[in-house]
Coordinates of C-alpha atoms in Angstrom, one line a residue:
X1 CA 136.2 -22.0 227.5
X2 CA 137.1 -18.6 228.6
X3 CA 140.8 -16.8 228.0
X4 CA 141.0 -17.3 232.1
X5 CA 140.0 -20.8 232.8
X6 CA 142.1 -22.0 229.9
X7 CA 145.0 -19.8 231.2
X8 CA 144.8 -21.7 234.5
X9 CA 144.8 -25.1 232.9
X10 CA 148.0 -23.9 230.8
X11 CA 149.5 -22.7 234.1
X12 CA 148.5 -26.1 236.2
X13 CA 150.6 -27.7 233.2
X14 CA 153.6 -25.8 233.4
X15 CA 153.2 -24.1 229.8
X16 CA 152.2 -20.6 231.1
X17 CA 155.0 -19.2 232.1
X18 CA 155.3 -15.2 233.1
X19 CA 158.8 -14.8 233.8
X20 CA 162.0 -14.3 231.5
X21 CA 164.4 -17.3 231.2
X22 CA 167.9 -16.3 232.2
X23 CA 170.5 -18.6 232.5
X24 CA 167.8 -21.7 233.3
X25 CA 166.2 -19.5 236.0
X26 CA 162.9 -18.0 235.8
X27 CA 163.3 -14.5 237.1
X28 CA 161.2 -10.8 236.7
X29 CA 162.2 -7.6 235.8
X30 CA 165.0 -6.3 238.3
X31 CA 163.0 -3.5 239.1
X32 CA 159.6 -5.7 239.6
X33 CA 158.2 -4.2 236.4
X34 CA 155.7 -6.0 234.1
X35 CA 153.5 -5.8 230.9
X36 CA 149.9 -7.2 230.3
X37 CA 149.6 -10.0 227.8
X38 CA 146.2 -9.1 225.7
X39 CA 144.1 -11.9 224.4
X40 CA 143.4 -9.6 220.8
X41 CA 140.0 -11.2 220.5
X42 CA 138.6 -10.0 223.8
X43 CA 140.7 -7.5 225.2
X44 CA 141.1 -9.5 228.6
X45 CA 144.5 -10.0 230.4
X46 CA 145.9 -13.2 230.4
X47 CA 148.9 -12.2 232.5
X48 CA 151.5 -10.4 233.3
X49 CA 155.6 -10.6 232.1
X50 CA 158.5 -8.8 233.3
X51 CA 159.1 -5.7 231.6
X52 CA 162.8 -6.3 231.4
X53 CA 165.3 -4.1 229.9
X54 CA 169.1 -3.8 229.6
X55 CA 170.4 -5.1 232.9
X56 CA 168.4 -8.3 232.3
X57 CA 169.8 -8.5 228.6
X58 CA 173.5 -7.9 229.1
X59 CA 173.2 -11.1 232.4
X60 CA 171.1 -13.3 229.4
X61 CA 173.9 -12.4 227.2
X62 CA 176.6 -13.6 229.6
X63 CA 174.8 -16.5 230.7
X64 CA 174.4 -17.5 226.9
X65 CA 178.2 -16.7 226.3
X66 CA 179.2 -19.2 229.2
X67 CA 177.1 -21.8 228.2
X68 CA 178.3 -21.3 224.3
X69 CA 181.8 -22.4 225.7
X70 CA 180.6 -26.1 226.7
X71 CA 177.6 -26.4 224.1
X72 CA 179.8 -25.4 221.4
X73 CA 181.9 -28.5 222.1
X74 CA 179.3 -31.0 223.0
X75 CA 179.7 -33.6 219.9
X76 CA 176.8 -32.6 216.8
X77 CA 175.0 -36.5 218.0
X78 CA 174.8 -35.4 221.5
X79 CA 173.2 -31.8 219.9
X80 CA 171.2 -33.5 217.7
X81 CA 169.6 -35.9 220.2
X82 CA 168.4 -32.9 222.7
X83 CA 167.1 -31.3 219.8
X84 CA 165.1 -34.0 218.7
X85 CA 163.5 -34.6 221.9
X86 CA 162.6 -30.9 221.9
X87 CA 160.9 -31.3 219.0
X88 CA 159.2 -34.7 220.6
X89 CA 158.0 -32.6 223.3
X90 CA 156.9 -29.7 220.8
X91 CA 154.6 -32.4 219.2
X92 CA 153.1 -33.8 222.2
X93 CA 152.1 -30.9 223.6
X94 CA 150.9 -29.2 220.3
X95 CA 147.2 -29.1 221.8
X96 CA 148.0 -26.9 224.6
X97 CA 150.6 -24.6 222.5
X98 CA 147.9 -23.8 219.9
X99 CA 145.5 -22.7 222.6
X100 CA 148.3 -20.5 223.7
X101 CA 148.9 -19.0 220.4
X102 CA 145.4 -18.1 219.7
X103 CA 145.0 -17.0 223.2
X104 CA 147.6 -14.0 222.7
X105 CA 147.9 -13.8 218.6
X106 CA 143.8 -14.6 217.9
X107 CA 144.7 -16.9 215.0
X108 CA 142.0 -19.7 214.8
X109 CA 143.3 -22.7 216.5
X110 CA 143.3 -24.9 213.7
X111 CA 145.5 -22.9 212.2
X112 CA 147.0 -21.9 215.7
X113 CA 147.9 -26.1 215.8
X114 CA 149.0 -25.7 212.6
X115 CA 151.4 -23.4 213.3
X116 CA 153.1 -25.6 216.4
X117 CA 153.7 -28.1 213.3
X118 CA 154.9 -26.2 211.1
X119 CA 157.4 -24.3 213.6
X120 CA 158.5 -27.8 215.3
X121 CA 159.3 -28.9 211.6
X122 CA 162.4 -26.5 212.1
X123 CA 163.7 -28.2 215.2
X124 CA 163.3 -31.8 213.5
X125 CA 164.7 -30.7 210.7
X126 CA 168.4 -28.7 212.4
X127 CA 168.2 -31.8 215.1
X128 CA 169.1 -33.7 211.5
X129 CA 171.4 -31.1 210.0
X130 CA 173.5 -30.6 213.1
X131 CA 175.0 -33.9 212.2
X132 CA 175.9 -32.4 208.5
X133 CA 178.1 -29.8 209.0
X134 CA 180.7 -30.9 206.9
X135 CA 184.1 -28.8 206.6
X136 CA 186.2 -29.1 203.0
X137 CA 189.6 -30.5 201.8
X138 CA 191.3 -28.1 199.6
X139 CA 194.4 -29.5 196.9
X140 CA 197.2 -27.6 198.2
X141 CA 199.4 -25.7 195.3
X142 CA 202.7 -26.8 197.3
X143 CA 203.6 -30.1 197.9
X144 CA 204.1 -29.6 201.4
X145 CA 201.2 -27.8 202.0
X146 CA 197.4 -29.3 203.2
X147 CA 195.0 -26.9 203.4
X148 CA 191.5 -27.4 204.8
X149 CA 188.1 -25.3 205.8
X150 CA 186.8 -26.1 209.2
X151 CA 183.1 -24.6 210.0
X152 CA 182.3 -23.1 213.7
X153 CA 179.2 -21.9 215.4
X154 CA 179.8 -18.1 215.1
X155 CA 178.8 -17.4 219.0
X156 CA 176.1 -15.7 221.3
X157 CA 173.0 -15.4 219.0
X158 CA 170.2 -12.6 219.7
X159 CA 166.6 -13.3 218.0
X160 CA 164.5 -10.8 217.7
X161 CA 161.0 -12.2 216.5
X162 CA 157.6 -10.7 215.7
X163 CA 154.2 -11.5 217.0
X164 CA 152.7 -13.0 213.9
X165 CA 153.9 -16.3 214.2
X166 CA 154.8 -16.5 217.9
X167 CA 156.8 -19.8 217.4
X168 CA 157.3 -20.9 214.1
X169 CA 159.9 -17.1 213.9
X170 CA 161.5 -18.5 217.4
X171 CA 161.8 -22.1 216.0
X172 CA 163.3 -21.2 212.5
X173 CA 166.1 -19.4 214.2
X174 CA 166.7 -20.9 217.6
X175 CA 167.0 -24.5 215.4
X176 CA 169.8 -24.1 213.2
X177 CA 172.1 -22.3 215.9
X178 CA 171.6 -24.5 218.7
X179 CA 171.7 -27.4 215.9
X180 CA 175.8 -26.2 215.2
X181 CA 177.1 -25.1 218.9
X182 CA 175.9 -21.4 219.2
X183 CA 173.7 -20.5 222.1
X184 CA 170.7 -17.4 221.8
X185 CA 169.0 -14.7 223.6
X186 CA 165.6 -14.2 222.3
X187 CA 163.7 -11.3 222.3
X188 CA 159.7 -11.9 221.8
X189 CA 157.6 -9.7 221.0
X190 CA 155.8 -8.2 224.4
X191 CA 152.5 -9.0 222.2
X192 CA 153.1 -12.6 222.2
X193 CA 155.7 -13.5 224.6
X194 CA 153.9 -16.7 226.1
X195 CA 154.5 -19.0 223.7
X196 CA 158.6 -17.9 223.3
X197 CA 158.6 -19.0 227.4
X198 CA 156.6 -22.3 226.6
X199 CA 158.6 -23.3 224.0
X200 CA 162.1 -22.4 226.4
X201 CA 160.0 -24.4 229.1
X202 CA 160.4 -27.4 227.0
X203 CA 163.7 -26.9 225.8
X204 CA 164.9 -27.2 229.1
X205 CA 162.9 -30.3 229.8
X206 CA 164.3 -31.3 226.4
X207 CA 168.2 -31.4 228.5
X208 CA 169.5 -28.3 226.6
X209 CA 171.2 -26.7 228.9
X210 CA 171.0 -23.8 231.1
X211 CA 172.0 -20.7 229.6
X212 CA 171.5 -22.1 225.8
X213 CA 168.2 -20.7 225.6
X214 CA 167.9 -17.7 227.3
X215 CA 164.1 -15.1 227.2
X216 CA 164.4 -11.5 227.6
X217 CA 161.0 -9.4 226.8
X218 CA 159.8 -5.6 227.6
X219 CA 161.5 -2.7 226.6
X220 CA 162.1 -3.3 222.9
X221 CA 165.0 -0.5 222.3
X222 CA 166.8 -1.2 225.3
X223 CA 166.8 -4.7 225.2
X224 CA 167.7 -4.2 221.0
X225 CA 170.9 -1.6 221.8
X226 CA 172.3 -3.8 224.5
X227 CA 172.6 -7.0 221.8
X228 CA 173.6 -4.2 219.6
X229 CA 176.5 -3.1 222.1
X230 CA 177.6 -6.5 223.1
X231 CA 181.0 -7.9 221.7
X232 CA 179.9 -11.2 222.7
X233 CA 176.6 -11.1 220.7
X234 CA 178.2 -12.3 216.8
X235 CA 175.2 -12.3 215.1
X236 CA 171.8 -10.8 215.3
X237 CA 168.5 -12.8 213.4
X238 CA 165.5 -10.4 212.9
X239 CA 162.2 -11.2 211.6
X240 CA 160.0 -7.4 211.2
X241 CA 159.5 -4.6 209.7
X242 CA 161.8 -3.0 207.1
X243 CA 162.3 0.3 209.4
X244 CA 163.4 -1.7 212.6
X245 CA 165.7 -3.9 209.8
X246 CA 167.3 -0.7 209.0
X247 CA 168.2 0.4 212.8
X248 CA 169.5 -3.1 213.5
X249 CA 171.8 -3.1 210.6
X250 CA 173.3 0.3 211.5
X251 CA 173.9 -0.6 215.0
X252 CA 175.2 -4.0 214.0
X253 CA 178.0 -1.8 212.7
X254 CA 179.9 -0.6 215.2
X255 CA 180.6 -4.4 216.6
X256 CA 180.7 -6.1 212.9
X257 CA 178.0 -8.7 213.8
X258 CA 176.8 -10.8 211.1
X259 CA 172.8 -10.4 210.7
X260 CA 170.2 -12.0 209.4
X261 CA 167.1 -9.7 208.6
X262 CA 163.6 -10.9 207.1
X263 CA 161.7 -7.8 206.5
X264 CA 158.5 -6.7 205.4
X265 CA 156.9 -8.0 201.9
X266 CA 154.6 -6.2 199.2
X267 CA 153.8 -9.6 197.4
X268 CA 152.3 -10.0 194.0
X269 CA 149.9 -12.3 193.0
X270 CA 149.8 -12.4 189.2
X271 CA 146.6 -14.1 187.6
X272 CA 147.0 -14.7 184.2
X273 CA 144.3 -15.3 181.2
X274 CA 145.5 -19.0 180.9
X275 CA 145.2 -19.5 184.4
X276 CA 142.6 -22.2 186.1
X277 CA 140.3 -19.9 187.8
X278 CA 139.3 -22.4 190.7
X279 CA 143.1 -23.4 191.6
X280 CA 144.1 -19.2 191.0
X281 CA 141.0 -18.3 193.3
X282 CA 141.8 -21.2 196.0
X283 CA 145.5 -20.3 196.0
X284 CA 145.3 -16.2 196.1
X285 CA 142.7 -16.8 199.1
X286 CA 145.1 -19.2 201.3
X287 CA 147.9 -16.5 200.2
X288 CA 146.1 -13.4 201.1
X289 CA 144.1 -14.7 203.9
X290 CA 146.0 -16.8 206.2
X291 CA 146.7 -15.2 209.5
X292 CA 143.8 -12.7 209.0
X293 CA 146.4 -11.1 205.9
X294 CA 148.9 -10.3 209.1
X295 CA 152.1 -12.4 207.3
X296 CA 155.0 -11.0 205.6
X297 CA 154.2 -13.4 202.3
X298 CA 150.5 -12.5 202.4
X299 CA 149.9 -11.7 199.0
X300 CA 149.4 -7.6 198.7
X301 CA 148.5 -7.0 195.4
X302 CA 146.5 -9.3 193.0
X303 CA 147.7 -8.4 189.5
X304 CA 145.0 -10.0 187.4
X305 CA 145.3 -10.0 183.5
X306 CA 142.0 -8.1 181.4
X307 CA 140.8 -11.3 179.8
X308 CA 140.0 -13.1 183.0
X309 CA 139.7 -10.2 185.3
X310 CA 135.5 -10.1 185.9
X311 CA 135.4 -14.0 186.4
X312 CA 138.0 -14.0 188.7
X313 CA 136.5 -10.8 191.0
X314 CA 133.2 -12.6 191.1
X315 CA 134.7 -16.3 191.9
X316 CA 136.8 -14.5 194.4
X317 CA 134.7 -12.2 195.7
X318 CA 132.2 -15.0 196.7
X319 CA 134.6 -17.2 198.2
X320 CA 136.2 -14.6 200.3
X321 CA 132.1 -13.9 201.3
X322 CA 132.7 -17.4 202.9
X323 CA 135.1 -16.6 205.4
X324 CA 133.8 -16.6 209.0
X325 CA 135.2 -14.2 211.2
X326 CA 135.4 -14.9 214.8
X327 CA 136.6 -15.7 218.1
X328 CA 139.5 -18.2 217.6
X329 CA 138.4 -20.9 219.8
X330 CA 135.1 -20.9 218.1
X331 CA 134.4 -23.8 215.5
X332 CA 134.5 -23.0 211.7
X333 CA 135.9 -19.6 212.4
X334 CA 138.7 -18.7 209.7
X335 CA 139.8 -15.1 210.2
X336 CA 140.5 -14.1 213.8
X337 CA 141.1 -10.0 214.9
X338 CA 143.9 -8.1 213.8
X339 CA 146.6 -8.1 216.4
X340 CA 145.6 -4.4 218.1
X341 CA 144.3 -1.2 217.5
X342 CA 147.1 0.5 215.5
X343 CA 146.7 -2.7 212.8
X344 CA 142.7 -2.2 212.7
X345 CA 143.8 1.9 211.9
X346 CA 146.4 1.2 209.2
X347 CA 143.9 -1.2 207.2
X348 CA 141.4 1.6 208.0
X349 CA 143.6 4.3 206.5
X350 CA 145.1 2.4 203.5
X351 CA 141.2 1.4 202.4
X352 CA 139.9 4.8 202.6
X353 CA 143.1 6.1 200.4
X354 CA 142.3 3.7 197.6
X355 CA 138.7 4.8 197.7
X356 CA 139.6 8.5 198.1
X357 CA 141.4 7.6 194.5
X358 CA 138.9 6.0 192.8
X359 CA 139.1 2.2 193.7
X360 CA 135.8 0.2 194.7
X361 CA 134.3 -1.7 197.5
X362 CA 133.5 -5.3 195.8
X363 CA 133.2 -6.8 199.7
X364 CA 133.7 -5.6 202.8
X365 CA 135.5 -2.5 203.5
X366 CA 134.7 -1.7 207.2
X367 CA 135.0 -3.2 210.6
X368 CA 133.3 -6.3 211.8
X369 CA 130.2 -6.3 213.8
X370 CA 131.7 -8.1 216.0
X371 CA 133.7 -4.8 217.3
X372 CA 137.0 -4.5 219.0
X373 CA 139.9 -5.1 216.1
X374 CA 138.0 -7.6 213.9
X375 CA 137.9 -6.4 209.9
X376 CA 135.6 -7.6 207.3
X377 CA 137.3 -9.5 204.8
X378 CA 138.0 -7.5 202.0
X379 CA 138.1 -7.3 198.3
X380 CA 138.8 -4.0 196.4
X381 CA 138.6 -3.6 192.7
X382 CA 139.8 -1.0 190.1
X383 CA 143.3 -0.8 192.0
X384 CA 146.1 1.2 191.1
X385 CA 149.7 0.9 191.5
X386 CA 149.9 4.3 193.0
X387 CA 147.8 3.9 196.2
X388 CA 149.0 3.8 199.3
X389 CA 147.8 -0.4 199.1
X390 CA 149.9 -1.2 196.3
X391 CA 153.2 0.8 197.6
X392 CA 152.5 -1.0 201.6
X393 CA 152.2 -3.6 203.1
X394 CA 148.7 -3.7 204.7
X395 CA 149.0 -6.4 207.5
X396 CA 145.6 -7.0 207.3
X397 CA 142.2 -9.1 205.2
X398 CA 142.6 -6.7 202.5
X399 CA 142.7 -8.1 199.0
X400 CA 143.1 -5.3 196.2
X401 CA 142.7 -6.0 192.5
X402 CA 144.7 -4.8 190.0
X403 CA 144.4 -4.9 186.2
X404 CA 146.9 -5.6 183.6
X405 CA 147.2 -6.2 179.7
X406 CA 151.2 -7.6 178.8
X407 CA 153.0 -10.3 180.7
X408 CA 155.6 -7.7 180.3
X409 CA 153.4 -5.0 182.0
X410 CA 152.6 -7.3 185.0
X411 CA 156.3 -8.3 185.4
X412 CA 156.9 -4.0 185.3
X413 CA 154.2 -3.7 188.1
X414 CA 155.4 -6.8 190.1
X415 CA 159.0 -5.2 190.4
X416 CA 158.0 -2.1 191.1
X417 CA 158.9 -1.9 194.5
X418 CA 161.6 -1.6 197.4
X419 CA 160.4 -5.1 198.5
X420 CA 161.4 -8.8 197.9
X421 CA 160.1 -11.6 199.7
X422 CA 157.0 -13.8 197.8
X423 CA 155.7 -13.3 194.8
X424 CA 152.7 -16.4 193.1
X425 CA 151.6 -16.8 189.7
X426 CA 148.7 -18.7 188.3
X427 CA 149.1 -19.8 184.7
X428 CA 149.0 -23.0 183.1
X429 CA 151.6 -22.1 179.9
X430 CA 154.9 -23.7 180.8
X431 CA 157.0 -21.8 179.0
X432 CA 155.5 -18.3 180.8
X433 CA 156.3 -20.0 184.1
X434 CA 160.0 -20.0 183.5
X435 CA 159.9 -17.0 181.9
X436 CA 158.4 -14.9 184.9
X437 CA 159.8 -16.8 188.0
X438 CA 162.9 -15.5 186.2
X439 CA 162.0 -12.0 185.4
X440 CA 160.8 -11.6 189.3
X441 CA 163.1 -9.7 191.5
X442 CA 161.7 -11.9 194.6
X443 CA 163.2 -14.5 196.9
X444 CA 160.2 -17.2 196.8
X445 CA 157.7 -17.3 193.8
X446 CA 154.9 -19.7 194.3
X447 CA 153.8 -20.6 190.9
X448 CA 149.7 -22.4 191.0
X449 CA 150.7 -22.3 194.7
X450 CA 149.5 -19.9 197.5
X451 CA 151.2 -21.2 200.1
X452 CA 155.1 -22.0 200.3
X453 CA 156.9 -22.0 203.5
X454 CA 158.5 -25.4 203.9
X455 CA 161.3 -26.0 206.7
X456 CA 163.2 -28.2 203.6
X457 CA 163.5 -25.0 201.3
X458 CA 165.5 -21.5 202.2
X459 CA 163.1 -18.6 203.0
X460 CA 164.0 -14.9 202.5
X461 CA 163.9 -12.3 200.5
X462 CA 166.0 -10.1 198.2
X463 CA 166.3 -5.7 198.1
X464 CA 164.7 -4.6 201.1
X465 CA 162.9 -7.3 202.0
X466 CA 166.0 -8.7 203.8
X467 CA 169.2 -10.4 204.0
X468 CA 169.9 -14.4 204.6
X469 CA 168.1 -17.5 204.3
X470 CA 166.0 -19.7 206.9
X471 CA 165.0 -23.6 206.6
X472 CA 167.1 -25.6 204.7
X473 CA 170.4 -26.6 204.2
X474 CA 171.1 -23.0 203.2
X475 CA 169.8 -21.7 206.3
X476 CA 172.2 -23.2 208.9
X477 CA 175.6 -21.4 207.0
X478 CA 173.9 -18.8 208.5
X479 CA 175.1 -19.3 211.9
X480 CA 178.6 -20.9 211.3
X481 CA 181.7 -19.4 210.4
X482 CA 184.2 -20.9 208.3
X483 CA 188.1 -21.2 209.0
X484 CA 191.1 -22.0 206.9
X485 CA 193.5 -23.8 208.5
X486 CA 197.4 -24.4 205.9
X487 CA 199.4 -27.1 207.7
X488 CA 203.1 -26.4 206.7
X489 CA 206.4 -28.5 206.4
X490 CA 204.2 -31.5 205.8
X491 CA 207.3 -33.4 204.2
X492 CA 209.3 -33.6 207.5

């Protein structure tokens, strides 16, 4: 089916939405505005959105701080009941919201569907937590003294989420601060803004109320500075790069908001001598090649020891060979485009720097027949640590080899970056398992493991790679506040 007839079923069921949600209206840029929605695989428009901008951001914000005063005091069972039937309606309509998600990302739809699990898994998961916000009794050092902690929903929230996983970054963050009172302006990215206004669609069938959920999209820096600016926005959650991470921390200043920031990654995959070859191979290919390489946890550098570093290049070599690239909607296809044309440059560059310093082609290395922004998958050998691939993130089906001797050594390259997020190893000694999860400076470490994201364990990363926790128990505390209250003169 082509992007346009399957757009017009999505619109006949109410899921294609191309307006902003403010305040449980759908409305367009004040100044009639818009941006075109690019399917990445063909180049076709699917639609239009409003190119909003500050105006429509400071009226989401007030709308959100409005409703924050009556969802904030709806009981956590009431909460948890809308949420859950969000997530119900998530479920049911995971079909069409995959076919949305490869329409404007070009992941494969298996994986696409996969994604609408995986990102509903949050909203079941905060629909349970909301109910398990416990507060603390603390033994007072005064006899007439009680002292306890009380925990409150900090306030007006403002997502900001990329276009890599259009609704599992939305889900992971909306969840846990609608689960304990606050309310939330997203920002989508303009690349992928269709399924952010599909999932809001739902949310409102779902009975959370107007102004709870709120969609701005367009112009990124205006819409950024006017959360920024606002008093009533408390806290600002930011999934992107490390350079945009940086800007939204420094403006977060000058209003004391609390943040949340995953950033970018620069993950090792270690490999060691011990290691099982087929479970290393299978785990470094679902780490490096899910997403077409375009995830923040893909892994970036595969550190592989001397011993078994020729049987591993030729084991993974010929299963990254077996990789079809393709049209997302087409069957078997595993690796869909890279988002855009800027992506398909930087993989460019980054490739032809580690050749221009001695590293070698074992597979691919150039774009796809198939034209427009589709990559070869790619495997390089002879690495080193200081080529532009092993000090980046490349973003894209690019798996560089690199070769060590010491566990000492690999834990030395490992660390020796500004980033944080995943790191994986593959061994099958005990004792080294401990030994390196420990010694890595990294916020998730798979260990015979390539892929990791659960919504039951916290997510984020340490040094540059970000600040906070998502999923998980941990990952609600990021939206709540806590308050000591000491009752005096208790003896009278």
């Amino acid at each position: 089916m082509d992007a346009q007839s399957l757009a017009a079923r999505l619109k006949t069921s109410g899921l294609l939405r191309s307006q902003g949600l403010i305040g449980g209206k759908w409305v367009d840029a004040y100044d009639g505005k818009t941006v075109k929605v690019h399917n990445p695989a063909t180049g076709e428009v699917i639609t239009e959105v409003p190119c909003m901008g500050s105006r429509e951001t400071k009226d989401a914000i007030s709308s959100a701080n409005d409703a924050f005063q009556s969802w904030s005091k709806v009981t956590a069972a009431e909460r948890s009941r809308h949420l859950r039937k969000w997530y119900d309606l998530l479920i049911s309509h995971k079909e069409e919201l995959g076919q949305l998600i490869t329409l404007e990302q070009g992941k494969p739809l298996k994986e696409a569907i996969g994604e609408v699990g995986y990102g509903a898994s949050f909203i079941e998961f905060f629909s349970e937590e909301a109910k398990r916000v416990y507060g603390d009794i603390i033994p007072a050092p005064l006899a007439d003294r009680r002292l306890f902690v009380l925990k409150q929903p900090v306030g007006v929230v403002g997502a900001i989420t990329p276009w890599n996983f259009p609704l599992a970054m939305i889900t992971r963050k909306v969840g846990p601060a609608l689960a304990c009172g606050c309310t939330v302006v997203i920002k989508p990215s303009e690349l992928t803004p269709l399924t952010a206004l599909a999932a809001a669609e739902l949310s409102l069938q779902a009975g959370i109320p107007p102004g709870a959920v709120n969609v701005v999209m367009g112009k990124a820096s205006d819409i950024g500075d006017s959360l920024l600016e606002s008093s009533q926005v408390r806290k600002i959650t930011f999934t992107g790069s490390t350079a945009v991470g940086k800007k939204l921390m420094a403006g977060a200043a000058a209003t004391v908001k609390k943040l949340s920031l995953e950033l970018g990654g620069n993950a090792p995959c270690i490999v060691f001598d011990d290691a099982d070859v087929d479970v290393a191979v299978k785990g470094t290919l679902a780490a490096k090649f899910r997403n077409s390489g375009q995830t923040c946890v893909c892994a970036n550098r595969v550190i592989v020891q001397e011993g078994i570093y020729e049987r591993f290049a030729t084991a993974f070599s010929k299963a990254v060979q077996n990789l079809q690239v393709g049209d997302g909607f087409s069957e078997g296809i595993t690796q869909g485009p890279l988002i855009n044309e800027a992506a398909l440059h930087k993989v460019e560059s980054f490739v032809e720097d580690a050749i221009s310093k001695g590293a070698k082609i074992l597979l691919g290395g150039r774009r796809h027949s198939l034209g427009r922004t589709f990559y070869e998958p790619t495997v390089m050998g002879d690495v080193k640590s200081d080529m532009l691939i092993s000090r980046e993130e490349v973003f894209g089906p690019v798996a560089p080899l690199l070769r060590f001797r010491t566990e000492e050594e690999a834990i030395h390259m490992a660390n020796d970056t500004n980033a944080g997020l995943a790191a994986y190893i593959f061994t099958s000694n005990v004792q080294r398992t401990w030994r390196v999860t420990e010694a890595l400076e990294y916020g998730l470490v798979g260990v015979n493991e390539g892929i990791v994201s659960t919504e039951v364990a916290p997510f984020g990363g340490v040094k540059q790679s970000g600040l906070g926790r998502e999923g998980s128990k941990y990952g609600i505390d990021e939206y709540l506040e806590l308050k000591y209250v000491c009752l005096g003169n208790m003896e009278h």
